[in-house]
Amino acid sequence: MHEMSLCESILDILKDQAARDDFSRVRRVRVDIGPLSCVEPEALRFGFDVVMKGSLAEGADLEICRPPAEALCLSCLKTVPVRQRFDTCPECGSEALQVTSGEELKIRELEVV
Amino acid sequence: MCTICGCGEPKQDHGHDQTHAHGHGGTADHIHFGAGDAGTSVPGMSQSRLIQLETDILGKNNAYADRNRARLSGKGILALNLVSSPGSGKTTLLVETLKKLMGTVPVSVVEGDQQTSSDADRIRATGAPAVQINTGKGCHLDAHMVGHALDKLALEEGGIVFIENVGNLVCPAGFDLGEAARVVILSVTEGDDKPLKYPDIFANADLMILNKSDLLPHVDFDVETAIGHARRVNRKIQVLQMSARTGDGLDGWLDWLDGARTMQMAGRKPDLAAE
């Protein structure tokens, strides 16, 4: 995916939230980027400063958290960690994994003034 | 000046307890400056506060997508998001499909390309209405653009809207357009390892069409390997093989469309995992 347009979406959300929660500057944005989401974190970081320039979040820190990716193994019925979509189950070796988390693309916290 | 609360008293410690007489505004409770991380406060700089959220970054696109979806399913219209690399044969597949469906099923097309209306022109030559979206620098269609395109179409009950996405195996993966089903087209000239190299777009697809099957004798593409890879990233993906150019396998695709359309009209999401 192209992370610049995601940063523009983040800015839209910040503006909406500013009107709702009555703040004028954002100092820090914490996001959850799941390892199985279609996003490259470093590209997001690169686009963030550019897109936030001149806005209420100019100069804000971008904190990127990576929640773990997990899948349910349909063979041994255990919930196991995965790193990519076509991993095999680390417990039983089966390929029958159903992803249960790791696709998040969320804003979790703002530090505002 | 007290650097703790900014009052005029020269002494540092004049007892910052609950009975402190200064009104610093806000509530009746004492507002205690200097309680932040640095343990002090500089006049004129406010303390920050934290706001907890669970806001989906793609929330706006998803809201537009939901609106598109409701609008289409309300009329029993089957909308399909066709994704692939550039040059996989999407437009030829669409042209041949439309020739078969014109006059029997209400059909229309939303075309996405960076520039030109070449593809929309080819579609319109079949008699089917088409709206061309030029994304300019954009590398994928999004639900907002598709919503505007739907405004320009007649959208007849029980019809099919084909959305031909920008040729790109990466970016369209993350953008819900409001479609009922997503179809990924992989041509046999592209290599049978593509589902592993571009997993996101195959993981989100309901159907994979292996196109240009007439060229199989001339390439190293192994069909079973490609299907195996696709099923590894998406256990439920259905597979069809065809040559849009020769027409081989086109009947299987028309049957699939018929089944999907029937279920859409019955008001259910097509259960595309069913064989």
mmCIF file of C-alpha atoms in Angstrom:
data_model
loop_
_atom_site.group_PDB
_atom_site.id
_atom_site.type_symbol
_atom_site.label_atom_id
_atom_site.label_comp_id
_atom_site.label_asym_id
_atom_site.label_seq_id
_atom_site.Cartn_x
_atom_site.Cartn_y
_atom_site.Cartn_z
ATOM 1 C CA MET A 1 0.000 0.000 0.000
ATOM 2 C CA HIS A 2 1.064 3.614 -0.239
ATOM 3 C CA GLU A 3 1.529 5.104 3.050
ATOM 4 C CA MET A 4 1.233 8.783 2.097
ATOM 5 C CA SER A 5 -2.509 8.505 1.576
ATOM 6 C CA LEU A 6 -2.796 6.702 4.912
ATOM 7 C CA CYS A 7 -1.033 9.658 6.570
ATOM 8 C CA GLU A 8 -3.606 11.934 4.973
ATOM 9 C CA SER A 9 -6.323 9.761 6.494
ATOM 10 C CA ILE A 10 -4.593 10.064 9.878
ATOM 11 C CA LEU A 11 -4.580 13.864 9.506
ATOM 12 C CA ASP A 12 -8.322 13.875 8.710
ATOM 13 C CA ILE A 13 -8.947 11.844 11.863
ATOM 14 C CA LEU A 14 -6.816 14.245 13.948
ATOM 15 C CA LYS A 15 -8.779 17.235 12.666
ATOM 16 C CA ASP A 16 -12.121 15.549 13.436
ATOM 17 C CA GLN A 17 -10.927 14.583 16.902
ATOM 18 C CA ALA A 18 -9.635 18.127 17.582
ATOM 19 C CA ALA A 19 -13.087 19.544 16.943
ATOM 20 C CA ARG A 20 -14.687 16.884 19.126
ATOM 21 C CA ASP A 21 -12.239 17.020 22.039
ATOM 22 C CA ASP A 22 -11.272 20.670 21.850
ATOM 23 C CA PHE A 23 -7.527 20.663 21.355
ATOM 24 C CA SER A 24 -5.353 22.673 18.988
ATOM 25 C CA ARG A 25 -2.018 20.826 18.777
ATOM 26 C CA VAL A 26 -1.001 17.194 18.657
ATOM 27 C CA ARG A 27 2.344 16.268 20.225
ATOM 28 C CA ARG A 28 2.310 12.509 19.735
ATOM 29 C CA VAL A 29 0.297 9.945 17.808
ATOM 30 C CA ARG A 30 0.445 6.257 18.762
ATOM 31 C CA VAL A 31 -0.717 3.796 16.094
ATOM 32 C CA ASP A 32 -1.090 0.020 16.010
ATOM 33 C CA ILE A 33 0.159 -1.423 12.719
ATOM 34 C CA GLY A 34 -0.409 -5.157 12.573
ATOM 35 C CA PRO A 35 2.278 -7.214 10.817
ATOM 36 C CA LEU A 36 -0.343 -8.582 8.406
ATOM 37 C CA SER A 37 -1.810 -5.195 7.523
ATOM 38 C CA CYS A 38 -0.889 -3.887 4.094
ATOM 39 C CA VAL A 39 1.411 -1.227 5.579
ATOM 40 C CA GLU A 40 5.172 -0.777 5.738
ATOM 41 C CA PRO A 41 5.862 1.081 9.033
ATOM 42 C CA GLU A 42 8.982 2.896 7.870
ATOM 43 C CA ALA A 43 7.188 4.192 4.798
ATOM 44 C CA LEU A 44 4.424 5.441 7.086
ATOM 45 C CA ARG A 45 6.997 7.236 9.234
ATOM 46 C CA PHE A 46 8.507 8.797 6.136
ATOM 47 C CA GLY A 47 5.167 10.130 4.926
ATOM 48 C CA PHE A 48 4.002 11.296 8.351
ATOM 49 C CA ASP A 49 6.326 14.302 8.782
ATOM 50 C CA VAL A 50 5.645 15.448 5.243
ATOM 51 C CA VAL A 51 1.883 15.242 5.522
ATOM 52 C CA MET A 52 1.686 16.809 9.025
ATOM 53 C CA LYS A 53 3.741 19.887 8.054
ATOM 54 C CA GLY A 54 1.682 23.040 8.507
ATOM 55 C CA SER A 55 -1.080 21.177 10.336
ATOM 56 C CA LEU A 56 -2.073 20.844 13.980
ATOM 57 C CA ALA A 57 0.291 17.856 14.184
ATOM 58 C CA GLU A 58 3.383 19.498 12.701
ATOM 59 C CA GLY A 59 6.434 18.103 14.457
ATOM 60 C CA ALA A 60 4.416 15.446 16.302
ATOM 61 C CA ASP A 61 6.087 12.175 17.248
ATOM 62 C CA LEU A 62 4.740 9.062 15.538
ATOM 63 C CA GLU A 63 4.889 6.051 17.836
ATOM 64 C CA ILE A 64 4.318 2.784 15.959
ATOM 65 C CA CYS A 65 3.311 -0.292 17.964
ATOM 66 C CA ARG A 66 3.282 -3.741 16.384
ATOM 67 C CA PRO A 67 0.632 -5.924 18.016
ATOM 68 C CA PRO A 68 1.389 -9.625 17.494
ATOM 69 C CA ALA A 69 -0.120 -11.546 14.601
ATOM 70 C CA GLU A 70 -1.929 -14.709 15.613
ATOM 71 C CA ALA A 71 -3.806 -17.468 13.875
ATOM 72 C CA LEU A 72 -6.025 -20.346 14.892
ATOM 73 C CA CYS A 73 -4.635 -23.673 13.709
ATOM 74 C CA LEU A 74 -7.585 -25.653 12.347
ATOM 75 C CA SER A 75 -5.661 -28.903 12.839
ATOM 76 C CA CYS A 76 -4.524 -28.748 16.456
ATOM 77 C CA LEU A 77 -6.949 -25.949 17.485
ATOM 78 C CA LYS A 78 -4.237 -23.910 19.182
ATOM 79 C CA THR A 79 -3.863 -20.130 18.738
ATOM 80 C CA VAL A 80 -0.316 -19.628 17.523
ATOM 81 C CA PRO A 81 1.896 -16.653 16.640
ATOM 82 C CA VAL A 82 2.531 -16.082 12.938
ATOM 83 C CA ARG A 83 4.898 -13.779 11.065
ATOM 84 C CA GLN A 84 3.385 -13.931 7.572
ATOM 85 C CA ARG A 85 0.329 -15.250 5.835
ATOM 86 C CA PHE A 86 1.649 -18.551 4.639
ATOM 87 C CA ASP A 87 3.393 -19.706 7.812
ATOM 88 C CA THR A 88 2.828 -23.247 9.005
ATOM 89 C CA CYS A 89 1.656 -24.012 12.555
ATOM 90 C CA PRO A 90 4.673 -24.005 14.895
ATOM 91 C CA GLU A 91 2.930 -26.634 17.039
ATOM 92 C CA CYS A 92 1.835 -29.256 14.511
ATOM 93 C CA GLY A 93 3.202 -28.094 11.146
ATOM 94 C CA SER A 94 -0.216 -27.780 9.486
ATOM 95 C CA GLU A 95 -0.803 -25.167 6.776
ATOM 96 C CA ALA A 96 -4.435 -24.774 7.869
ATOM 97 C CA LEU A 97 -4.079 -21.467 9.708
ATOM 98 C CA GLN A 98 -6.833 -18.866 10.037
ATOM 99 C CA VAL A 99 -5.566 -15.401 10.946
ATOM 100 C CA THR A 100 -7.286 -14.026 14.065
ATOM 101 C CA SER A 101 -5.280 -10.838 14.651
ATOM 102 C CA GLY A 102 -2.454 -8.844 13.142
ATOM 103 C CA GLU A 103 -4.255 -6.859 10.451
ATOM 104 C CA GLU A 104 -4.893 -3.766 12.605
ATOM 105 C CA LEU A 105 -4.391 -0.261 11.288
ATOM 106 C CA LYS A 106 -5.568 1.915 14.170
ATOM 107 C CA ILE A 107 -4.872 5.155 15.992
ATOM 108 C CA ARG A 108 -4.692 4.190 19.677
ATOM 109 C CA GLU A 109 -3.608 7.295 21.559
ATOM 110 C CA LEU A 110 -3.035 11.000 21.091
ATOM 111 C CA GLU A 111 -1.042 13.366 23.260
ATOM 112 C CA VAL A 112 -2.638 16.753 22.707
ATOM 113 C CA VAL A 113 -2.589 20.309 23.977
ATOM 114 C CA MET B 1 7.539 33.707 41.576
ATOM 115 C CA CYS B 2 6.626 30.198 42.693
ATOM 116 C CA THR B 3 7.583 27.891 39.873
ATOM 117 C CA ILE B 4 5.068 25.363 41.062
ATOM 118 C CA CYS B 5 1.846 27.322 40.661
ATOM 119 C CA GLY B 6 3.015 30.621 39.160
ATOM 120 C CA CYS B 7 1.715 32.769 42.007
ATOM 121 C CA GLY B 8 3.586 35.837 43.241
ATOM 122 C CA GLU B 9 4.890 34.379 46.492
ATOM 123 C CA PRO B 10 8.681 34.328 46.460
ATOM 124 C CA LYS B 11 9.109 31.253 48.617
ATOM 125 C CA GLN B 12 9.364 27.915 46.790
ATOM 126 C CA ASP B 13 7.324 25.973 49.262
ATOM 127 C CA HIS B 14 4.261 27.699 50.563
ATOM 128 C CA GLY B 15 2.252 24.617 51.093
ATOM 129 C CA HIS B 16 0.527 23.257 48.064
ATOM 130 C CA ASP B 17 -2.228 21.486 49.899
ATOM 131 C CA GLN B 18 -5.976 21.228 49.405
ATOM 132 C CA THR B 19 -6.628 24.571 51.106
ATOM 133 C CA HIS B 20 -4.467 26.622 48.798
ATOM 134 C CA ALA B 21 -6.292 29.899 48.242
ATOM 135 C CA HIS B 22 -5.480 30.587 44.617
ATOM 136 C CA GLY B 23 -8.169 29.985 42.058
ATOM 137 C CA HIS B 24 -6.507 28.727 38.917
ATOM 138 C CA GLY B 25 -9.785 28.370 37.090
ATOM 139 C CA GLY B 26 -11.421 25.157 35.958
ATOM 140 C CA THR B 27 -13.163 23.110 38.634
ATOM 141 C CA ALA B 28 -13.334 23.795 42.364
ATOM 142 C CA ASP B 29 -10.524 21.299 42.855
ATOM 143 C CA HIS B 30 -7.053 22.617 43.062
ATOM 144 C CA ILE B 31 -5.239 22.636 39.772
ATOM 145 C CA HIS B 32 -1.689 21.739 40.624
ATOM 146 C CA PHE B 33 0.850 22.848 38.099
ATOM 147 C CA GLY B 34 4.171 21.114 38.208
ATOM 148 C CA ALA B 35 2.627 17.649 38.434
ATOM 149 C CA GLY B 36 3.818 16.747 34.925
ATOM 150 C CA ASP B 37 6.830 14.639 33.978
ATOM 151 C CA ALA B 38 9.419 17.367 34.505
ATOM 152 C CA GLY B 39 8.068 18.163 37.975
ATOM 153 C CA THR B 40 7.891 21.815 37.136
ATOM 154 C CA SER B 41 5.902 24.146 34.918
ATOM 155 C CA VAL B 42 6.878 26.967 32.611
ATOM 156 C CA PRO B 43 4.357 29.803 32.424
ATOM 157 C CA GLY B 44 2.588 29.915 29.080
ATOM 158 C CA MET B 45 3.152 26.201 28.186
ATOM 159 C CA SER B 46 0.079 24.011 28.820
ATOM 160 C CA GLN B 47 0.263 20.502 30.141
ATOM 161 C CA SER B 48 -0.622 17.936 27.532
ATOM 162 C CA ARG B 49 -3.312 15.319 27.953
ATOM 163 C CA LEU B 50 -3.800 11.862 26.528
ATOM 164 C CA ILE B 51 -6.774 10.767 24.475
ATOM 165 C CA GLN B 52 -7.356 7.027 24.039
ATOM 166 C CA LEU B 53 -8.816 5.951 20.710
ATOM 167 C CA GLU B 54 -9.590 2.846 18.701
ATOM 168 C CA THR B 55 -9.903 4.661 15.401
ATOM 169 C CA ASP B 56 -9.453 2.658 12.255
ATOM 170 C CA ILE B 57 -7.190 4.611 9.883
ATOM 171 C CA LEU B 58 -9.167 3.285 6.952
ATOM 172 C CA GLY B 59 -12.444 4.089 8.722
ATOM 173 C CA LYS B 60 -13.517 6.771 6.249
ATOM 174 C CA ASN B 61 -12.944 4.526 3.225
ATOM 175 C CA ASN B 62 -14.762 1.690 4.985
ATOM 176 C CA ALA B 63 -17.734 3.962 5.694
ATOM 177 C CA TYR B 64 -17.975 4.912 2.002
ATOM 178 C CA ALA B 65 -17.589 1.228 1.104
ATOM 179 C CA ASP B 66 -20.426 0.255 3.430
ATOM 180 C CA ARG B 67 -22.592 2.926 1.842
ATOM 181 C CA ASN B 68 -21.796 1.595 -1.651
ATOM 182 C CA ARG B 69 -22.484 -1.950 -0.509
ATOM 183 C CA ALA B 70 -25.869 -1.079 1.005
ATOM 184 C CA ARG B 71 -26.864 0.862 -2.091
ATOM 185 C CA LEU B 72 -25.980 -2.008 -4.418
ATOM 186 C CA SER B 73 -27.351 -4.884 -2.380
ATOM 187 C CA GLY B 74 -30.565 -2.949 -1.857
ATOM 188 C CA LYS B 75 -31.131 -3.388 -5.592
ATOM 189 C CA GLY B 76 -29.839 -6.955 -5.719
ATOM 190 C CA ILE B 77 -26.869 -5.751 -7.800
ATOM 191 C CA LEU B 78 -23.735 -7.893 -7.860
ATOM 192 C CA ALA B 79 -20.631 -5.681 -7.706
ATOM 193 C CA LEU B 80 -17.290 -7.293 -8.432
ATOM 194 C CA ASN B 81 -13.854 -5.737 -7.802
ATOM 195 C CA LEU B 82 -11.460 -7.073 -10.458
ATOM 196 C CA VAL B 83 -7.802 -6.784 -9.456
ATOM 197 C CA SER B 84 -4.597 -7.893 -11.152
ATOM 198 C CA SER B 85 -1.238 -6.757 -12.501
ATOM 199 C CA PRO B 86 -1.347 -4.546 -15.584
ATOM 200 C CA GLY B 87 -1.554 -6.741 -18.699
ATOM 201 C CA SER B 88 -3.238 -9.799 -17.170
ATOM 202 C CA GLY B 89 -6.124 -9.537 -19.627
ATOM 203 C CA LYS B 90 -8.756 -7.982 -17.329
ATOM 204 C CA THR B 91 -10.206 -5.712 -19.983
ATOM 205 C CA THR B 92 -10.293 -8.417 -22.673
ATOM 206 C CA LEU B 93 -11.986 -10.743 -20.170
ATOM 207 C CA LEU B 94 -14.538 -8.035 -19.433
ATOM 208 C CA VAL B 95 -15.194 -7.298 -23.117
ATOM 209 C CA GLU B 96 -15.798 -10.999 -23.892
ATOM 210 C CA THR B 97 -18.003 -11.360 -20.807
ATOM 211 C CA LEU B 98 -20.081 -8.315 -21.703
ATOM 212 C CA LYS B 99 -20.627 -9.606 -25.254
ATOM 213 C CA LYS B 100 -22.206 -12.737 -23.732
ATOM 214 C CA LEU B 101 -24.295 -10.899 -21.113
ATOM 215 C CA MET B 102 -25.559 -7.871 -23.078
ATOM 216 C CA GLY B 103 -29.300 -8.060 -23.564
ATOM 217 C CA THR B 104 -29.832 -10.701 -20.887
ATOM 218 C CA VAL B 105 -28.404 -9.084 -17.737
ATOM 219 C CA PRO B 106 -28.179 -5.350 -16.936
ATOM 220 C CA VAL B 107 -24.417 -4.718 -16.882
ATOM 221 C CA SER B 108 -22.206 -1.701 -16.335
ATOM 222 C CA VAL B 109 -18.534 -1.067 -15.719
ATOM 223 C CA VAL B 110 -16.430 1.245 -13.569
ATOM 224 C CA GLU B 111 -12.961 1.517 -15.088
ATOM 225 C CA GLY B 112 -9.894 2.595 -13.129
ATOM 226 C CA ASP B 113 -6.659 3.693 -14.770
ATOM 227 C CA GLN B 114 -4.121 6.403 -14.070
ATOM 228 C CA GLN B 115 -4.748 8.047 -17.436
ATOM 229 C CA THR B 116 -6.762 7.737 -20.674
ATOM 230 C CA SER B 117 -10.200 6.361 -21.367
ATOM 231 C CA SER B 118 -8.906 3.547 -23.603
ATOM 232 C CA ASP B 119 -10.367 0.782 -21.476
ATOM 233 C CA ALA B 120 -13.737 2.513 -21.018
ATOM 234 C CA ASP B 121 -13.873 3.038 -24.813
ATOM 235 C CA ARG B 122 -13.320 -0.683 -25.415
ATOM 236 C CA ILE B 123 -16.087 -1.488 -22.927
ATOM 237 C CA ARG B 124 -18.521 1.000 -24.453
ATOM 238 C CA ALA B 125 -17.940 -0.560 -27.893
ATOM 239 C CA THR B 126 -19.772 -3.650 -26.580
ATOM 240 C CA GLY B 127 -22.808 -1.465 -25.811
ATOM 241 C CA ALA B 128 -22.305 -1.597 -22.048
ATOM 242 C CA PRO B 129 -22.236 1.688 -20.133
ATOM 243 C CA ALA B 130 -18.895 2.513 -18.555
ATOM 244 C CA VAL B 131 -17.585 5.257 -16.287
ATOM 245 C CA GLN B 132 -13.850 5.898 -16.463
ATOM 246 C CA ILE B 133 -12.081 7.023 -13.283
ATOM 247 C CA ASN B 134 -8.632 8.493 -13.886
ATOM 248 C CA THR B 135 -6.713 8.374 -10.643
ATOM 249 C CA GLY B 136 -3.868 10.588 -11.873
ATOM 250 C CA LYS B 137 -0.992 9.739 -9.533
ATOM 251 C CA GLY B 138 -3.196 7.367 -7.543
ATOM 252 C CA CYS B 139 -2.436 3.647 -7.608
ATOM 253 C CA HIS B 140 -5.780 2.171 -6.614
ATOM 254 C CA LEU B 141 -9.483 2.931 -6.609
ATOM 255 C CA ASP B 142 -11.089 3.832 -3.296
ATOM 256 C CA ALA B 143 -14.686 3.669 -2.123
ATOM 257 C CA HIS B 144 -15.222 7.423 -2.398
ATOM 258 C CA MET B 145 -14.263 7.447 -6.101
ATOM 259 C CA VAL B 146 -16.418 4.380 -6.768
ATOM 260 C CA GLY B 147 -19.387 6.002 -5.015
ATOM 261 C CA HIS B 148 -19.170 8.962 -7.400
ATOM 262 C CA ALA B 149 -18.928 6.615 -10.381
ATOM 263 C CA LEU B 150 -22.041 4.728 -9.242
ATOM 264 C CA ASP B 151 -23.907 8.066 -9.280
ATOM 265 C CA LYS B 152 -23.356 8.185 -13.044
ATOM 266 C CA LEU B 153 -24.730 4.676 -13.738
ATOM 267 C CA ALA B 154 -28.350 3.556 -14.119
ATOM 268 C CA LEU B 155 -27.952 0.710 -11.560
ATOM 269 C CA GLU B 156 -30.812 -1.523 -12.635
ATOM 270 C CA GLU B 157 -32.245 -4.176 -10.301
ATOM 271 C CA GLY B 158 -30.498 -7.516 -10.430
ATOM 272 C CA GLY B 159 -27.668 -6.222 -12.597
ATOM 273 C CA ILE B 160 -23.894 -6.660 -12.406
ATOM 274 C CA VAL B 161 -21.408 -3.825 -11.883
ATOM 275 C CA PHE B 162 -17.864 -4.783 -12.831
ATOM 276 C CA ILE B 163 -15.259 -2.560 -11.181
ATOM 277 C CA GLU B 164 -11.980 -2.909 -13.040
ATOM 278 C CA ASN B 165 -9.391 -1.672 -10.547
ATOM 279 C CA VAL B 166 -6.086 -0.020 -11.476
ATOM 280 C CA GLY B 167 -3.599 -2.667 -12.620
ATOM 281 C CA ASN B 168 -1.556 -3.187 -9.465
ATOM 282 C CA LEU B 169 -0.996 -6.320 -7.365
ATOM 283 C CA VAL B 170 -0.133 -4.388 -4.192
ATOM 284 C CA CYS B 171 -2.180 -1.309 -3.310
ATOM 285 C CA PRO B 172 -5.772 -2.294 -4.120
ATOM 286 C CA ALA B 173 -5.520 -5.082 -1.511
ATOM 287 C CA GLY B 174 -6.317 -2.817 1.409
ATOM 288 C CA PHE B 175 -9.208 -0.831 -0.037
ATOM 289 C CA ASP B 176 -12.757 -2.082 0.305
ATOM 290 C CA LEU B 177 -14.849 -0.560 -2.498
ATOM 291 C CA GLY B 178 -18.197 -1.947 -1.335
ATOM 292 C CA GLU B 179 -18.025 -4.934 -3.656
ATOM 293 C CA ALA B 180 -19.834 -8.240 -3.078
ATOM 294 C CA ALA B 181 -16.790 -10.199 -4.173
ATOM 295 C CA ARG B 182 -13.204 -9.616 -5.214
ATOM 296 C CA VAL B 183 -11.771 -11.431 -8.231
ATOM 297 C CA VAL B 184 -7.996 -11.605 -8.777
ATOM 298 C CA ILE B 185 -6.870 -12.327 -12.322
ATOM 299 C CA LEU B 186 -3.474 -13.961 -12.773
ATOM 300 C CA SER B 187 -2.251 -14.684 -16.289
ATOM 301 C CA VAL B 188 -0.064 -17.717 -16.954
ATOM 302 C CA THR B 189 2.692 -15.487 -18.319
ATOM 303 C CA GLU B 190 3.216 -13.994 -14.867
ATOM 304 C CA GLY B 191 4.724 -16.885 -12.928
ATOM 305 C CA ASP B 192 3.073 -19.438 -10.640
ATOM 306 C CA ASP B 193 4.708 -18.008 -7.480
ATOM 307 C CA LYS B 194 2.761 -14.728 -7.547
ATOM 308 C CA PRO B 195 0.330 -15.696 -4.728
ATOM 309 C CA LEU B 196 3.280 -16.062 -2.348
ATOM 310 C CA LYS B 197 5.069 -12.950 -3.575
ATOM 311 C CA TYR B 198 1.940 -10.784 -3.334
ATOM 312 C CA PRO B 199 -0.013 -12.523 -0.576
ATOM 313 C CA ASP B 200 -2.274 -9.659 0.522
ATOM 314 C CA ILE B 201 -4.182 -9.365 -2.728
ATOM 315 C CA PHE B 202 -4.703 -13.140 -2.942
ATOM 316 C CA ALA B 203 -5.640 -13.376 0.747
ATOM 317 C CA ASN B 204 -8.477 -10.894 0.232
ATOM 318 C CA ALA B 205 -9.871 -12.401 -2.985
ATOM 319 C CA ASP B 206 -12.863 -14.703 -3.319
ATOM 320 C CA LEU B 207 -12.030 -16.035 -6.786
ATOM 321 C CA MET B 208 -8.782 -16.402 -8.754
ATOM 322 C CA ILE B 209 -9.035 -16.565 -12.542
ATOM 323 C CA LEU B 210 -6.000 -18.049 -14.288
ATOM 324 C CA ASN B 211 -6.145 -16.312 -17.658
ATOM 325 C CA LYS B 212 -4.368 -16.793 -21.025
ATOM 326 C CA SER B 213 -4.558 -20.585 -20.616
ATOM 327 C CA ASP B 214 -3.989 -20.863 -24.390
ATOM 328 C CA LEU B 215 -0.364 -19.854 -23.747
ATOM 329 C CA LEU B 216 0.349 -22.685 -21.268
ATOM 330 C CA PRO B 217 2.304 -24.783 -23.812
ATOM 331 C CA HIS B 218 4.737 -21.874 -24.265
ATOM 332 C CA VAL B 219 5.477 -20.930 -20.630
ATOM 333 C CA ASP B 220 6.823 -22.643 -17.506
ATOM 334 C CA PHE B 221 3.718 -21.865 -15.467
ATOM 335 C CA ASP B 222 2.499 -24.867 -13.421
ATOM 336 C CA VAL B 223 -1.229 -24.599 -12.742
ATOM 337 C CA GLU B 224 -1.327 -26.930 -9.723
ATOM 338 C CA THR B 225 1.581 -25.090 -8.112
ATOM 339 C CA ALA B 226 -0.129 -21.722 -8.572
ATOM 340 C CA ILE B 227 -3.386 -23.071 -7.109
ATOM 341 C CA GLY B 228 -1.491 -24.610 -4.184
ATOM 342 C CA HIS B 229 0.231 -21.312 -3.421
ATOM 343 C CA ALA B 230 -3.051 -19.391 -3.633
ATOM 344 C CA ARG B 231 -4.756 -21.845 -1.271
ATOM 345 C CA ARG B 232 -1.878 -21.495 1.144
ATOM 346 C CA VAL B 233 -2.519 -17.769 1.600
ATOM 347 C CA ASN B 234 -6.292 -18.150 1.252
ATOM 348 C CA ARG B 235 -7.837 -21.525 2.008
ATOM 349 C CA LYS B 236 -11.243 -20.508 0.684
ATOM 350 C CA ILE B 237 -10.219 -19.063 -2.681
ATOM 351 C CA GLN B 238 -12.077 -20.516 -5.670
ATOM 352 C CA VAL B 239 -10.242 -21.019 -8.950
ATOM 353 C CA LEU B 240 -11.263 -20.852 -12.608
ATOM 354 C CA GLN B 241 -9.038 -21.254 -15.670
ATOM 355 C CA MET B 242 -9.729 -19.641 -18.991
ATOM 356 C CA SER B 243 -8.517 -17.968 -22.098
ATOM 357 C CA ALA B 244 -10.486 -14.759 -22.582
ATOM 358 C CA ARG B 245 -9.106 -14.543 -26.113
ATOM 359 C CA THR B 246 -10.126 -18.027 -27.343
ATOM 360 C CA GLY B 247 -13.197 -18.337 -25.089
ATOM 361 C CA ASP B 248 -12.002 -21.580 -23.498
ATOM 362 C CA GLY B 249 -13.325 -21.716 -19.908
ATOM 363 C CA LEU B 250 -15.574 -18.688 -20.371
ATOM 364 C CA ASP B 251 -18.696 -20.789 -19.723
ATOM 365 C CA GLY B 252 -17.396 -21.711 -16.256
ATOM 366 C CA TRP B 253 -16.989 -18.001 -15.474
ATOM 367 C CA LEU B 254 -20.500 -17.217 -16.754
ATOM 368 C CA ASP B 255 -21.888 -20.010 -14.537
ATOM 369 C CA TRP B 256 -20.035 -18.566 -11.545
ATOM 370 C CA LEU B 257 -21.450 -15.116 -12.307
ATOM 371 C CA ASP B 258 -24.941 -16.545 -12.616
ATOM 372 C CA GLY B 259 -24.677 -18.278 -9.233
ATOM 373 C CA ALA B 260 -23.253 -15.197 -7.527
ATOM 374 C CA ARG B 261 -25.896 -12.962 -9.037
ATOM 375 C CA THR B 262 -28.724 -15.276 -7.977
ATOM 376 C CA MET B 263 -27.518 -15.223 -4.393
ATOM 377 C CA GLN B 264 -27.081 -11.446 -4.467
ATOM 378 C CA MET B 265 -30.649 -11.016 -5.650
ATOM 379 C CA ALA B 266 -31.818 -13.343 -2.919
ATOM 380 C CA GLY B 267 -30.245 -10.846 -0.522
ATOM 381 C CA ARG B 268 -27.334 -12.879 0.692
ATOM 382 C CA LYS B 269 -23.589 -12.378 0.271
ATOM 383 C CA PRO B 270 -22.472 -15.028 -2.293
ATOM 384 C CA ASP B 271 -21.122 -18.015 -0.349
ATOM 385 C CA LEU B 272 -18.119 -18.302 -2.579
ATOM 386 C CA ALA B 273 -16.401 -21.035 -0.619
ATOM 387 C CA ALA B 274 -19.144 -23.487 -1.583
ATOM 388 C CA GLU B 275 -18.184 -25.825 -4.392
#
